[in-house]
Coordinates of C-alpha atoms and ligand atoms in Angstrom, one line a residue:
X1 CA 3.3 -41.4 57.9
X2 CA 1.3 -44.3 56.8
X3 CA -2.4 -44.1 57.4
X4 CA -4.9 -47.0 57.6
X5 CA -8.0 -47.0 55.5
X6 CA -11.3 -46.9 57.4
X7 CA -12.1 -50.4 58.1
X8 CA -15.2 -50.5 56.0
X9 CA -13.3 -49.0 53.0
X10 CA -10.7 -51.8 53.4
X11 CA -13.3 -54.6 53.3
X12 CA -14.9 -53.2 50.2
X13 CA -11.6 -52.9 48.4
X14 CA -10.6 -56.4 49.3
X15 CA -14.0 -57.7 48.1
X16 CA -13.6 -55.8 44.9
X17 CA -10.1 -56.5 44.2
X18 CA -10.5 -60.2 44.6
X19 CA -13.8 -60.5 43.0
X20 CA -13.8 -63.2 40.5
X21 CA -16.7 -61.7 38.7
X22 CA -14.6 -58.6 37.9
X23 CA -14.6 -57.1 34.6
X24 CA -11.2 -55.4 35.2
X25 CA -11.3 -53.1 32.3
X26 CA -13.9 -50.9 33.8
X27 CA -11.3 -49.2 36.0
X28 CA -10.6 -46.8 33.0
X29 CA -14.2 -45.7 32.8
X30 CA -14.3 -45.1 36.5
X31 CA -11.1 -43.0 36.5
X32 CA -12.2 -41.0 33.4
X33 CA -15.6 -40.4 35.0
X34 CA -14.0 -39.1 38.1
X35 CA -11.8 -36.8 36.0
X36 CA -14.8 -35.6 34.1
X37 CA -16.7 -34.9 37.3
X38 CA -13.7 -32.9 38.6
X39 CA -13.6 -31.0 35.3
X40 CA -17.3 -30.2 35.6
X41 CA -16.8 -28.7 39.0
X42 CA -13.9 -26.6 38.0
X43 CA -15.6 -25.5 34.8
X44 CA -18.7 -24.5 36.6
X45 CA -16.7 -22.5 39.2
X46 CA -14.7 -20.7 36.6
X47 CA -17.8 -19.8 34.6
X48 CA -19.5 -18.5 37.6
X49 CA -16.6 -16.3 38.6
X50 CA -15.9 -13.6 36.1
X51 CA -12.6 -15.3 35.1
X52 CA -11.9 -15.6 31.5
X53 CA -12.6 -19.1 30.5
X54 CA -10.7 -20.9 27.7
X55 CA -12.3 -24.3 26.7
X56 CA -8.9 -25.7 25.7
X57 CA -7.8 -25.7 29.4
X58 CA -10.2 -28.4 30.4
X59 CA -9.1 -31.8 29.3
X60 CA -8.1 -35.3 30.2
X61 CA -5.0 -37.1 29.1
X62 CA -4.0 -40.7 29.2
X63 CA -0.3 -41.4 29.3
X64 CA 1.1 -44.8 28.7
X65 CA 4.6 -45.7 29.8
X66 CA 5.6 -49.0 28.6
X67 CA 9.1 -49.0 30.0
X68 CA 7.9 -48.3 33.6
X69 CA 4.6 -50.2 33.1
X70 CA 2.6 -47.3 34.3
X71 CA -0.7 -45.7 33.0
X72 CA -1.5 -42.2 34.0
X73 CA -4.8 -40.5 33.8
X74 CA -4.4 -36.8 34.1
X75 CA -7.0 -34.1 34.4
X76 CA -7.1 -30.3 34.7
X77 CA -10.1 -30.5 37.0
X78 CA -10.7 -29.1 40.4
X79 CA -8.0 -31.1 42.2
X80 CA -8.0 -32.2 45.9
X81 CA -6.3 -30.7 48.9
X82 CA -4.7 -32.8 51.6
X83 CA -7.9 -33.3 53.6
X84 CA -9.9 -34.2 50.5
X85 CA -7.4 -36.8 49.5
X86 CA -7.9 -38.4 53.0
X87 CA -11.6 -38.1 53.0
X88 CA -12.3 -39.0 49.3
X89 CA -9.8 -41.7 48.9
X90 CA -9.4 -43.0 52.4
X91 CA -13.1 -43.7 53.3
X92 CA -16.2 -44.8 51.5
X93 CA -18.9 -42.3 51.1
X94 CA -21.9 -44.5 51.0
X95 CA -21.5 -46.6 54.0
X96 CA -22.7 -50.1 53.4
X97 CA -20.1 -52.8 53.2
X98 CA -22.7 -55.4 54.1
X99 CA -25.0 -54.3 51.4
X100 CA -22.2 -54.2 48.9
X101 CA -21.2 -57.8 49.8
X102 CA -24.8 -58.9 49.5
X103 CA -25.4 -57.3 46.2
X104 CA -22.2 -58.7 44.8
X105 CA -23.5 -62.1 45.0
X106 CA -26.2 -61.2 42.5
X107 CA -24.7 -58.7 40.2
X108 CA -21.7 -57.9 38.2
X109 CA -19.4 -55.8 40.2
X110 CA -19.1 -53.1 37.6
X111 CA -22.7 -52.2 38.2
X112 CA -22.2 -51.8 41.9
X113 CA -19.2 -49.6 41.9
X114 CA -20.9 -46.3 41.2
X115 CA -23.8 -47.1 43.4
X116 CA -21.5 -47.4 46.4
X117 CA -19.2 -44.6 45.5
X118 CA -16.2 -46.8 45.2
X119 CA -15.1 -46.2 41.7
X120 CA -11.6 -45.1 42.4
X121 CA -10.7 -48.2 44.2
X122 CA -11.2 -50.2 40.9
X123 CA -7.7 -49.0 40.0
X124 CA -6.4 -51.6 42.4
X125 CA -7.9 -54.3 40.3
X126 CA -5.2 -53.7 37.7
X127 CA -2.4 -51.9 39.7
X128 CA -0.5 -53.0 42.8
X129 CA 0.5 -49.4 43.5
X130 CA -1.5 -46.2 42.8
X131 CA -0.3 -42.7 43.1
X132 CA -2.6 -39.6 43.0
X133 CA -0.8 -36.4 42.5
X134 CA -3.3 -33.5 43.0
X135 CA -3.4 -29.7 43.3
X136 CA -6.3 -27.7 44.3
X137 CA -5.0 -24.4 45.7
X138 CA -1.4 -23.5 46.0
X139 CA 0.0 -26.6 47.5
X140 CA 0.3 -30.1 45.7
X141 CA 0.1 -33.5 47.4
X142 CA 1.0 -37.0 46.6
X143 CA -1.3 -39.8 47.8
X144 CA 0.2 -43.3 47.5
X145 CA -1.0 -46.7 48.3
X146 CA 0.3 -50.2 47.6
X147 CA -2.3 -52.9 47.2
X148 CA -4.8 -50.8 49.1
X149 CA -3.4 -51.9 52.4
X150 CA -2.7 -48.4 53.7
X151 CA -1.8 -45.1 52.3
X152 CA 0.5 -42.1 52.6
X153 CA 0.2 -38.5 51.8
X154 CA 3.2 -36.2 51.3
X155 CA 3.7 -32.8 50.0
X156 CA 4.7 -32.7 46.4
X157 CA 5.4 -30.5 43.3
X158 CA 2.9 -29.8 40.6
X159 CA 2.4 -26.7 38.4
X160 CA -1.1 -27.0 37.1
X161 CA -4.3 -27.4 39.0
X162 CA -5.7 -30.8 38.6
X163 CA -5.0 -34.5 39.3
X164 CA -2.8 -37.1 37.9
X165 CA -3.4 -40.7 38.8
X166 CA -0.7 -43.1 38.0
X167 CA -1.3 -46.8 38.0
X168 CA 1.7 -49.2 38.5
X169 CA 0.3 -52.1 36.6
X170 CA 0.4 -55.5 38.1
X171 CA 2.5 -58.3 36.6
X172 CA 0.7 -60.5 34.1
X173 CA -1.1 -63.4 35.5
X174 CA -2.4 -66.6 34.0
X175 CA -5.9 -65.2 33.5
X176 CA -5.0 -61.6 32.9
X177 CA -2.7 -59.8 30.7
X178 CA -2.2 -56.4 32.4
X179 CA 0.2 -55.2 29.8
X180 CA -2.5 -54.8 27.3
X181 CA -3.6 -51.7 29.1
X182 CA -0.4 -50.1 27.9
X183 CA -1.4 -50.7 24.2
X184 CA -2.8 -47.9 22.2
X185 CA -5.4 -50.0 20.6
X186 CA -6.8 -51.3 24.0
X187 CA -7.1 -47.8 25.4
X188 CA -8.7 -46.5 22.2
X189 CA -11.3 -49.2 22.2
X190 CA -12.0 -48.9 26.0
X191 CA -12.6 -45.1 25.6
X192 CA -14.7 -45.7 22.6
X193 CA -16.7 -48.3 24.4
X194 CA -17.2 -46.6 27.8
X195 CA -16.4 -43.1 27.7
X196 CA -17.1 -41.7 24.2
X197 CA -19.6 -39.1 25.3
X198 CA -17.4 -37.5 28.0
X199 CA -17.7 -33.8 27.2
X200 CA -14.1 -33.0 27.6
X201 CA -11.4 -34.1 25.2
X202 CA -9.5 -37.2 26.2
X203 CA -6.1 -36.9 24.6
X204 CA -3.5 -39.7 24.0
X205 CA -0.3 -39.9 22.1
X206 CA -0.9 -42.3 19.2
X207 CA 1.3 -43.6 16.6
X208 CA 0.7 -42.5 13.0
X209 CA 2.5 -43.0 9.8
X210 CA 3.5 -40.5 7.2
X211 CA 5.8 -40.2 4.1
X212 CA 9.3 -39.3 5.0
X213 CA 9.2 -36.9 2.2
X214 CA 5.8 -35.6 1.4
X215 CA 6.8 -34.4 -2.0
X216 CA 8.3 -37.6 -3.2
X217 CA 5.8 -40.2 -4.6
X218 CA 8.0 -43.1 -3.8
X219 CA 9.0 -41.9 -0.5
X220 CA 9.4 -44.4 2.4
X221 CA 7.0 -44.2 5.4
X222 CA 7.9 -43.4 9.0
X223 CA 6.0 -43.6 12.3
X224 CA 5.5 -40.5 14.3
X225 CA 3.6 -39.7 17.5
X226 CA 0.8 -37.2 17.8
X227 CA -1.7 -36.3 20.5
X228 CA -5.2 -37.2 19.3
X229 CA -8.7 -36.8 21.0
X230 CA -10.1 -40.3 21.4
X231 CA -13.7 -39.5 22.2
X232 CA -16.6 -37.9 20.3
X233 CA -17.2 -35.3 23.0
X234 CA -20.6 -34.5 21.8
X235 CA -23.0 -35.1 24.7
X236 CA -25.4 -37.9 23.7
X237 CA -28.5 -35.9 24.5
X238 CA -27.5 -33.4 21.8
X239 CA -27.2 -36.1 19.2
X240 CA -30.3 -36.8 17.0
X241 CA -32.3 -39.8 18.1
X242 CA -32.0 -41.3 14.6
X243 CA -28.2 -41.5 15.0
X244 CA -28.4 -43.4 18.3
X245 CA -28.8 -47.0 19.0
X246 CA -30.4 -48.7 22.1
X247 CA -26.9 -49.7 23.1
X248 CA -25.7 -46.1 23.2
X249 CA -28.5 -45.2 25.7
X250 CA -27.6 -48.2 27.9
X251 CA -24.0 -47.3 27.9
X252 CA -24.7 -43.8 28.9
X253 CA -26.8 -45.1 31.8
X254 CA -24.0 -47.3 33.0
X255 CA -21.4 -44.5 32.5
X256 CA -23.4 -42.3 34.7
X257 CA -24.1 -44.9 37.3
X258 CA -27.9 -44.3 37.0
X259 CA -28.7 -47.8 38.2
X260 CA -27.5 -51.4 39.0
X261 CA -28.9 -53.2 36.0
X262 CA -29.8 -52.2 32.6
X263 CA -32.6 -49.5 32.4
X264 CA -36.1 -50.8 32.0
X265 CA -36.9 -48.0 29.6
X266 CA -35.7 -44.6 28.4
X267 CA -36.9 -41.4 26.9
X268 CA -35.0 -39.0 24.8
X269 CA -36.8 -35.6 24.8
X270 CA -36.1 -32.6 22.6
X271 CA -38.5 -29.8 23.4
X272 CA -38.6 -26.6 21.4
X273 CA -40.7 -23.6 22.0
X274 CA -41.0 -21.0 24.7
X275 CA -38.4 -22.8 26.8
X276 CA -36.1 -25.3 25.0
X277 CA -34.5 -28.3 26.5
X278 CA -33.1 -31.7 25.8
X279 CA -33.3 -34.6 28.3
X280 CA -32.6 -38.2 28.4
X281 CA -34.6 -39.9 31.2
X282 CA -34.4 -43.5 32.4
X283 CA -36.6 -45.8 34.3
X284 CA -34.2 -48.2 36.1
X285 CA -34.7 -51.9 35.9
X286 CA -34.2 -52.2 39.6
X287 CA -34.7 -49.9 42.6
X288 CA -31.4 -48.7 44.1
X289 CA -30.5 -50.3 47.3
X290 CA -31.4 -47.3 49.4
X291 CA -34.6 -46.4 47.5
X292 CA -37.2 -45.5 50.0
X293 CA -34.7 -44.7 52.7
X294 CA -33.5 -41.2 53.9
X295 CA -30.2 -41.5 52.0
X296 CA -31.9 -41.8 48.6
X297 CA -32.0 -38.5 46.7
X298 CA -34.1 -38.1 43.7
X299 CA -33.3 -35.7 41.0
X300 CA -31.8 -35.2 37.5
X301 CA -28.4 -33.9 36.5
X302 CA -28.9 -30.3 35.3
X303 CA -26.8 -28.8 32.6
X304 CA -27.0 -25.2 31.1
X305 CA -25.9 -25.7 27.5
X306 CA -23.4 -28.5 28.3
X307 CA -22.1 -27.1 31.6
X308 CA -23.1 -29.2 34.6
X309 CA -24.8 -27.1 37.2
X310 CA -25.9 -29.8 39.5
X311 CA -25.7 -33.5 40.0
X312 CA -29.2 -34.0 41.4
X313 CA -31.8 -31.2 40.7
X314 CA -34.6 -32.4 43.0
X315 CA -37.1 -29.7 42.0
X316 CA -37.4 -31.1 38.4
X317 CA -38.9 -34.4 39.3
X318 CA -42.1 -35.0 41.3
X319 CA -41.9 -37.3 44.2
X320 CA -44.3 -39.7 42.5
X321 CA -41.6 -40.3 39.9
X322 CA -38.6 -40.1 42.2
X323 CA -37.2 -43.2 40.6
X324 CA -36.5 -41.5 37.3
X325 CA -32.8 -40.8 36.5
X326 CA -31.2 -38.8 33.7
X327 CA -30.0 -35.5 32.5
X328 CA -31.7 -32.3 31.4
X329 CA -29.8 -29.6 29.5
X330 CA -31.3 -26.1 28.7
X331 CA -29.8 -23.0 27.3
X332 CA -32.5 -21.2 29.1
X333 CA -31.3 -22.0 32.4
X334 CA -28.8 -19.5 33.8
X335 CA -25.5 -20.8 35.1
X336 CA -25.7 -18.7 38.2
X337 CA -28.9 -20.3 39.3
X338 CA -28.6 -21.2 43.0
X339 CA -30.4 -23.8 45.1
X340 CA -32.8 -21.3 46.6
X341 CA -33.9 -19.7 43.3
X342 CA -34.3 -22.9 41.6
X343 CA -37.8 -23.4 42.9
X344 CA -38.8 -19.9 42.0
X345 CA -37.2 -20.1 38.5
X346 CA -39.9 -19.9 35.9
X347 CA -38.0 -21.8 33.3
X348 CA -37.2 -24.6 35.5
X349 CA -40.8 -24.9 36.7
X350 CA -41.8 -25.1 33.1
X351 CA -39.3 -27.8 32.2
X352 CA -40.3 -29.7 35.4
X353 CA -44.0 -29.6 34.3
X354 CA -43.1 -30.9 30.8
X355 CA -40.8 -33.6 32.1
X356 CA -43.4 -35.0 34.7
X357 CA -46.0 -35.1 32.2
X358 CA -43.8 -36.8 29.7
X359 CA -42.9 -39.5 32.3
X360 CA -46.6 -39.9 33.0
X361 CA -47.5 -40.5 29.3
X362 CA -44.5 -42.7 28.8
X363 CA -45.8 -45.0 31.6
X364 CA -49.3 -44.9 30.3
X365 CA -48.0 -45.9 26.9
X366 CA -46.1 -48.7 28.4
X367 CA -49.1 -49.9 30.4
X368 CA -51.1 -49.9 27.1
X369 CA -48.6 -51.4 24.8
X370 CA -46.1 -53.5 26.8
X371 CA -48.0 -54.9 29.9
X372 CA -45.2 -57.3 30.8
X373 CA -42.7 -54.4 31.0
X374 CA -45.2 -52.3 32.9
X375 CA -45.7 -55.1 35.5
X376 CA -41.9 -55.1 36.1
X377 CA -41.9 -51.4 36.4
X378 CA -44.9 -51.6 38.9
X379 CA -43.3 -54.3 40.9
X380 CA -40.3 -52.0 41.6
X381 CA -41.8 -48.5 41.8
X382 CA -45.5 -48.7 42.8
X383 CA -44.8 -47.2 46.2
X384 CA -43.9 -43.7 45.2
X385 CA -47.1 -43.4 43.0
X386 CA -49.3 -44.5 45.9
X387 CA -47.5 -42.4 48.6
X388 CA -47.7 -39.3 46.4
X389 CA -51.4 -39.9 45.8
X390 CA -52.0 -40.4 49.5
X391 CA -50.0 -37.5 50.7
X392 CA -51.5 -35.1 48.2
X393 CA -54.8 -36.0 49.9
X394 CA -56.1 -37.0 46.5
X395 CA -55.1 -33.8 44.7
X396 CA -53.1 -35.9 42.3
X397 CA -55.8 -38.4 41.7
X398 CA -56.3 -37.5 38.0
X399 CA -52.6 -37.6 37.4
X400 CA -51.8 -40.8 39.0
X401 CA -54.6 -43.1 39.5
X402 CA -54.6 -44.6 36.0
X403 CA -51.0 -45.8 36.7
X404 CA -52.1 -48.0 39.6
X405 CA -53.2 -51.7 39.3
X406 CA -54.3 -54.4 41.6
X407 CA -54.7 -58.1 41.6
X408 CA -58.1 -59.2 40.2
X409 CA -60.0 -62.2 41.4
X410 CA -61.4 -63.0 38.0
X411 CA -58.5 -62.0 35.8
X412 CA -55.8 -63.7 37.9
X413 CA -53.5 -60.8 37.2
X414 CA -53.1 -57.1 38.0
X415 CA -55.7 -54.8 36.4
X416 CA -56.2 -51.1 36.5
X417 CA -59.3 -49.4 37.9
X418 CA -60.3 -48.5 34.4
X419 CA -60.2 -52.1 33.4
X420 CA -62.3 -53.0 36.5
X421 CA -64.9 -50.4 35.7
X422 CA -65.1 -51.3 32.0
X423 CA -66.4 -54.7 33.0
X424 CA -69.2 -53.4 35.2
X425 CA -72.7 -53.1 34.1
X426 CA -74.2 -49.6 34.1
X427 CA -76.2 -50.5 37.2
X428 CA -73.3 -51.7 39.2
X429 CA -71.8 -48.9 41.2
X430 CA -69.1 -50.3 43.4
X431 CA -65.5 -51.4 43.1
X432 CA -65.2 -54.3 45.4
X433 CA -61.9 -55.1 47.2
X434 CA -60.5 -57.4 49.9
X435 CA -57.4 -56.5 51.8
X436 CA -55.0 -59.0 53.3
X437 CA -51.5 -60.2 53.7
X438 CA -51.3 -62.2 50.6
X439 CA -53.5 -63.3 47.7
X440 CA -53.5 -66.8 49.0
X441 CA -54.9 -65.7 52.3
X442 CA -57.6 -63.5 50.8
X443 CA -58.7 -66.3 48.5
X444 CA -59.4 -68.4 51.5
X445 CA -61.3 -65.7 53.3
X446 CA -64.9 -66.6 54.1
X447 CA -66.2 -63.2 53.2
X448 CA -65.2 -63.9 49.6
X449 CA -67.7 -66.7 49.2
X450 CA -70.6 -64.4 48.6
X451 CA -68.8 -62.7 45.7
X452 CA -68.7 -65.4 43.2
X453 CA -70.4 -63.3 40.5
X454 CA -68.5 -60.1 41.1
X455 CA -64.9 -59.3 40.5
X456 CA -62.9 -58.4 43.6
X457 CA -59.6 -56.5 43.8
X458 CA -57.0 -58.1 46.1
X459 CA -55.2 -55.5 48.1
X460 CA -51.9 -56.9 49.4
X461 CA -50.1 -53.7 50.0
X462 CA -50.8 -52.2 53.4
X463 CA -51.2 -48.8 51.7
X464 CA -53.9 -49.8 49.4
X465 CA -56.8 -49.9 51.7
X466 CA -56.0 -46.5 53.2
X467 CA -55.7 -45.1 49.7
X468 CA -59.0 -46.5 48.6
X469 CA -60.6 -45.1 51.8
X470 CA -59.2 -41.7 51.1
X471 CA -60.1 -41.6 47.3
X472 CA -63.5 -42.9 48.0
X473 CA -64.4 -43.6 44.3
X474 CA -63.2 -43.9 40.9
X475 CA -65.2 -42.5 38.1
X476 CA -68.3 -42.4 40.3
X477 CA -67.9 -46.1 41.4
X478 CA -67.5 -46.3 45.1
X479 CA -64.6 -48.4 46.5
X480 CA -66.2 -51.1 48.9
X481 CA -64.6 -53.6 51.1
X482 CA -66.1 -57.0 50.9
X483 CA -65.9 -57.2 54.7
X484 CA -67.8 -53.9 55.3
X485 CA -71.4 -54.2 56.1
X486 CA -73.9 -51.8 54.6
X487 CA -76.1 -49.9 57.0
X488 CA -79.3 -51.4 55.7
X489 CA -78.0 -55.0 56.0
X490 CA -79.1 -55.5 59.7
X491 CA -82.8 -55.5 60.1
X492 CA -84.0 -59.1 59.8
X493 CA -81.2 -60.2 62.1
X494 CA -81.9 -58.0 65.0
X495 CA -84.8 -59.8 66.5
X496 CA -83.0 -63.2 67.0
X497 CA -82.6 -63.9 70.6
X498 CA -79.6 -66.1 70.2
X499 CA -77.6 -63.4 68.7
X500 CA -78.6 -61.0 71.4
X501 CA -77.3 -63.4 73.9
X502 CA -74.1 -63.9 72.0
X503 CA -73.5 -60.2 71.8
X504 CA -73.9 -60.1 75.7
X505 CA -71.1 -62.7 75.9
X506 CA -68.8 -60.4 73.8
X507 CA -70.0 -57.0 75.0
X508 CA -66.8 -55.0 74.0
X509 CA -65.5 -57.3 71.4
X510 CA -68.2 -57.0 68.7
X511 CA -70.9 -54.5 67.9
X512 CA -73.2 -57.1 66.6
X513 CA -73.8 -60.8 66.1
X514 CA -75.8 -62.1 63.2
X515 CA -76.4 -64.9 60.9
X516 CA -75.6 -65.4 57.1
X517 CA -76.7 -67.9 54.5
X518 CA -73.8 -67.0 52.2
X519 CA -70.9 -68.6 54.0
X520 CA -70.8 -71.9 52.2
X521 CA -68.8 -74.3 54.4
X522 CA -67.4 -71.6 56.6
X523 CA -68.9 -71.5 60.1
X524 CA -68.0 -67.9 60.9
X525 CA -66.7 -64.6 59.5
X526 CA -65.7 -61.4 61.0
X527 CA -67.1 -58.4 59.2
X528 CA -67.1 -54.7 60.2
X529 CA -69.1 -51.6 60.0
X530 CA -67.8 -48.1 59.3
X531 CA -64.4 -46.7 58.1
X532 CA -62.0 -48.8 59.9
X533 CA -61.6 -52.4 58.5
X534 CA -59.9 -55.2 60.4
X535 CA -56.9 -55.1 58.2
X536 CA -56.5 -51.4 58.9
X537 CA -56.7 -52.2 62.6
X538 CA -53.9 -54.7 62.2
X539 CA -51.7 -52.2 60.2
X540 CA -52.1 -49.6 62.9
X541 CA -51.3 -52.1 65.6
X542 CA -48.0 -52.9 64.1
X543 CA -47.0 -49.3 63.7
X544 CA -44.9 -48.0 66.7
X545 CA -46.4 -44.7 67.3
X546 CA -49.9 -44.9 65.7
X547 CA -53.0 -44.3 67.8
X548 CA -55.1 -47.3 68.6
X549 CA -57.7 -47.8 65.9
X550 CA -60.4 -50.5 66.4
X551 CA -62.7 -51.9 63.7
X552 CA -66.3 -52.2 64.7
X553 CA -66.6 -55.9 64.4
X554 CA -69.6 -57.8 63.4
X555 CA -69.6 -61.6 64.0
X556 CA -71.5 -63.6 61.4
X557 CA -72.6 -67.1 61.9
X558 CA -73.3 -69.5 59.2
X559 CA -76.9 -70.6 59.8
X560 CA -76.2 -73.8 57.8
X561 CA -73.4 -74.9 59.9
X562 CA -72.8 -77.4 62.8
X563 CA -71.6 -74.6 64.9
X564 CA -75.1 -72.9 64.6
X565 CA -76.9 -76.1 65.4
X566 CA -74.7 -76.4 68.6
X567 CA -75.5 -72.9 69.5
X568 CA -79.2 -73.3 69.3
X569 CA -79.0 -76.5 71.2
X570 CA -77.0 -75.1 74.1
X571 CA -78.9 -71.9 74.1
X572 CA -81.9 -73.7 75.5
X573 CA -80.0 -76.3 77.7
X574 CA -76.7 -75.3 78.8
X575 CA -75.7 -71.6 79.3
X576 CA -72.1 -72.4 80.2
X577 CA -71.6 -74.3 76.9
X578 CA -73.4 -71.6 75.0
X579 CA -70.8 -69.1 76.3
X580 CA -67.9 -71.4 75.5
X581 CA -69.1 -71.9 71.9
X582 CA -69.6 -68.2 71.5
X583 CA -66.2 -67.3 72.6
X584 CA -64.6 -70.1 70.6
X585 CA -66.4 -69.0 67.4
X586 CA -65.2 -65.4 68.0
X587 CA -61.7 -66.5 68.5
X588 CA -61.8 -68.6 65.4
X589 CA -63.1 -65.8 63.4
X590 CA -60.2 -63.7 64.7
X591 CA -57.7 -66.4 63.7
X592 CA -59.1 -66.5 60.3
X593 CA -58.5 -62.7 60.0
X594 CA -55.0 -63.0 61.4
X595 CA -55.8 -61.2 64.6
X596 CA -54.2 -62.3 67.9
X597 CA -56.7 -64.0 70.2
X598 CA -56.7 -62.7 73.8
X599 CA -56.3 -65.9 75.7
X600 CA -55.0 -68.8 73.7
X601 CA -54.9 -71.2 76.7
X602 CA -58.7 -70.7 77.3
X603 CA -59.4 -71.1 73.6
X604 CA -57.6 -74.5 73.5
X605 CA -59.2 -75.7 76.6
X606 CA -62.6 -74.7 75.3
X607 CA -62.2 -76.5 72.1
X608 CA -61.5 -79.7 74.0
X609 CA -64.5 -79.1 76.2
X610 CA -66.6 -78.7 73.1
X611 CA -65.5 -81.9 71.5
X612 CA -67.7 -84.2 73.5
Ligands
ADP701 P1 -17.6 -41.4 43.4 O1 -17.1 -40.9 42.0 O2 -18.9 -42.3 43.1 O3 -17.9 -40.3 44.4 P2 -15.1 -42.6 43.6 O4 -14.5 -43.7 44.4 O5 -15.0 -42.8 42.2 O6 -16.6 -42.3 44.0 O7 -14.4 -41.2 44.0 C1 -14.4 -40.8 45.3 C2 -14.1 -39.3 45.3 O8 -12.8 -39.0 45.1 C3 -14.9 -38.5 44.3 O9 -16.2 -38.3 44.7 C4 -14.1 -37.2 44.3 O10 -14.4 -36.3 45.4 C5 -12.7 -37.7 44.5 N1 -12.0 -37.8 43.2 C6 -11.7 -39.0 42.6 N2 -11.0 -38.7 41.5 C7 -10.9 -37.4 41.4 C8 -10.2 -36.5 40.4 N3 -9.7 -37.0 39.4 N4 -10.2 -35.1 40.7 C9 -10.9 -34.7 41.9 N5 -11.4 -35.5 42.7 C10 -11.5 -36.8 42.5
MG702 MG1 -16.4 -42.1 40.6

């Protein structure tokens, strides 16, 4: 019976098959990578059971059939039963056709395939019919699909456990010669390019030449065929760094689908001592499409002396570095380690500590020696650093705080807290900051005008101010918002009768009204006292279930402004006008801060009343 693909799967396939950006040859890498995964799974199962394991039984073979124009990729991996054939090849695991389509506009399709778990379908870029013959337990099944329109599963015969995927290659077209995928040379070079480090042998019959009579010096030569292993098999992480080029690391990153783009940076670790391990770690160039959502899973691939135990071992990587991708291999980790014991495993805890500390020093090194690169990293991955710092209630301050950077008023770029503090005089004991939606908005803030001679950090990420509030200080220098009033900054103002009266007009809205001589050409500014700033009040207001949090607002009036003259004037002659001016000034201060005003209609009317 013919079955329909899930609608979503169908859409992605059509997008992929018809993509003009397509680099068709990557289908081979995808199928080999799936075969390798299947071998990993079987090998791991076999090693765990007390079965006798013969390494030669685990392999991949590529079979070229020029006559029938088919290419077969065979593996002796775990295989699929009927249900798995339907589930794995009939649907798309990571749902997200829409996201796939959007990303496709920007990227090369080969970079998207692994991210969306659609590698298998790339077979249809070169074949108009695909057969998957697979055996997992005692029964074998044949899955067939033409042009990825629908598919059929029937019972079939197959002796060995494993999978054989046969591609019926498309007829040659103007812009693509599909026949080339039947050539020895093409396959050899594709395996070399994309799949060299697959840890199982990839066999293929290749043509060789030999003397017809080995003992005769003048013998003629003849061609003969022999199975040969095409790949080097040695896992890349076991090779000495000196033998590896940047390109090798980049290819491995792509092979493993660690990220969309090229990695921003990588580390190759080889630690010897009490617990030995090797690791290759990457910082992706771009955050994965689901980074920060629930579907994203952090973790490194974990190997025990070349046997894959797990795709994503979470316990190895701290949340602060959840963006790091890569592999760890250690002979000191037992194959039989299970999920629950992982956390309790001493070796693993040791490895994890080393790895996290290496990542940290790698980043600090980048910060110091390649700031441009660090800025790129920071742009993508600052959030997990901040969230970890925040959620640990500051316990990770020493570990993480020097990785943070913030926009500086004076430097016009991001600086670290260390850099801020280095520029302070010994007598200066505060790190000033201003929070707001954007640098532009903060730059226009009236409160900034009294900070001409001091550097101010511009916090544009909602988290920043909460973080500063929690951390309180850096190296003994206190974080201080430029809109927060000190407790001793109120005395001289208190006596002024005008301000007392203004406060009476705004009894619940403000805790205080006062004057200022530092506001330049701004008539008003809204400051606050205490822990909660106006920006924090706004953030809380926008959060669905957050409690209501109000800043204790202080309205400051510029004593050198026309507004102040008008206030003084009306205070003596016209109580109604005085109230209108007060309310209008308060509304204006709120507008400047990006706060909603209670009654816009009244505000507008008042303004027209005042323009007389
Ligand atoms: P991904 O590899 O990202 O999961 P693919 O589209 O490449 O996505 O493969 C889909 C699924 O089909 C795999 O996750 C696996 O379960 C199954 N599969 C594909 N090829 C094989 C194979 N050769 N042997 C066993 N299972 C396979
Ligand atoms: Mg795959």
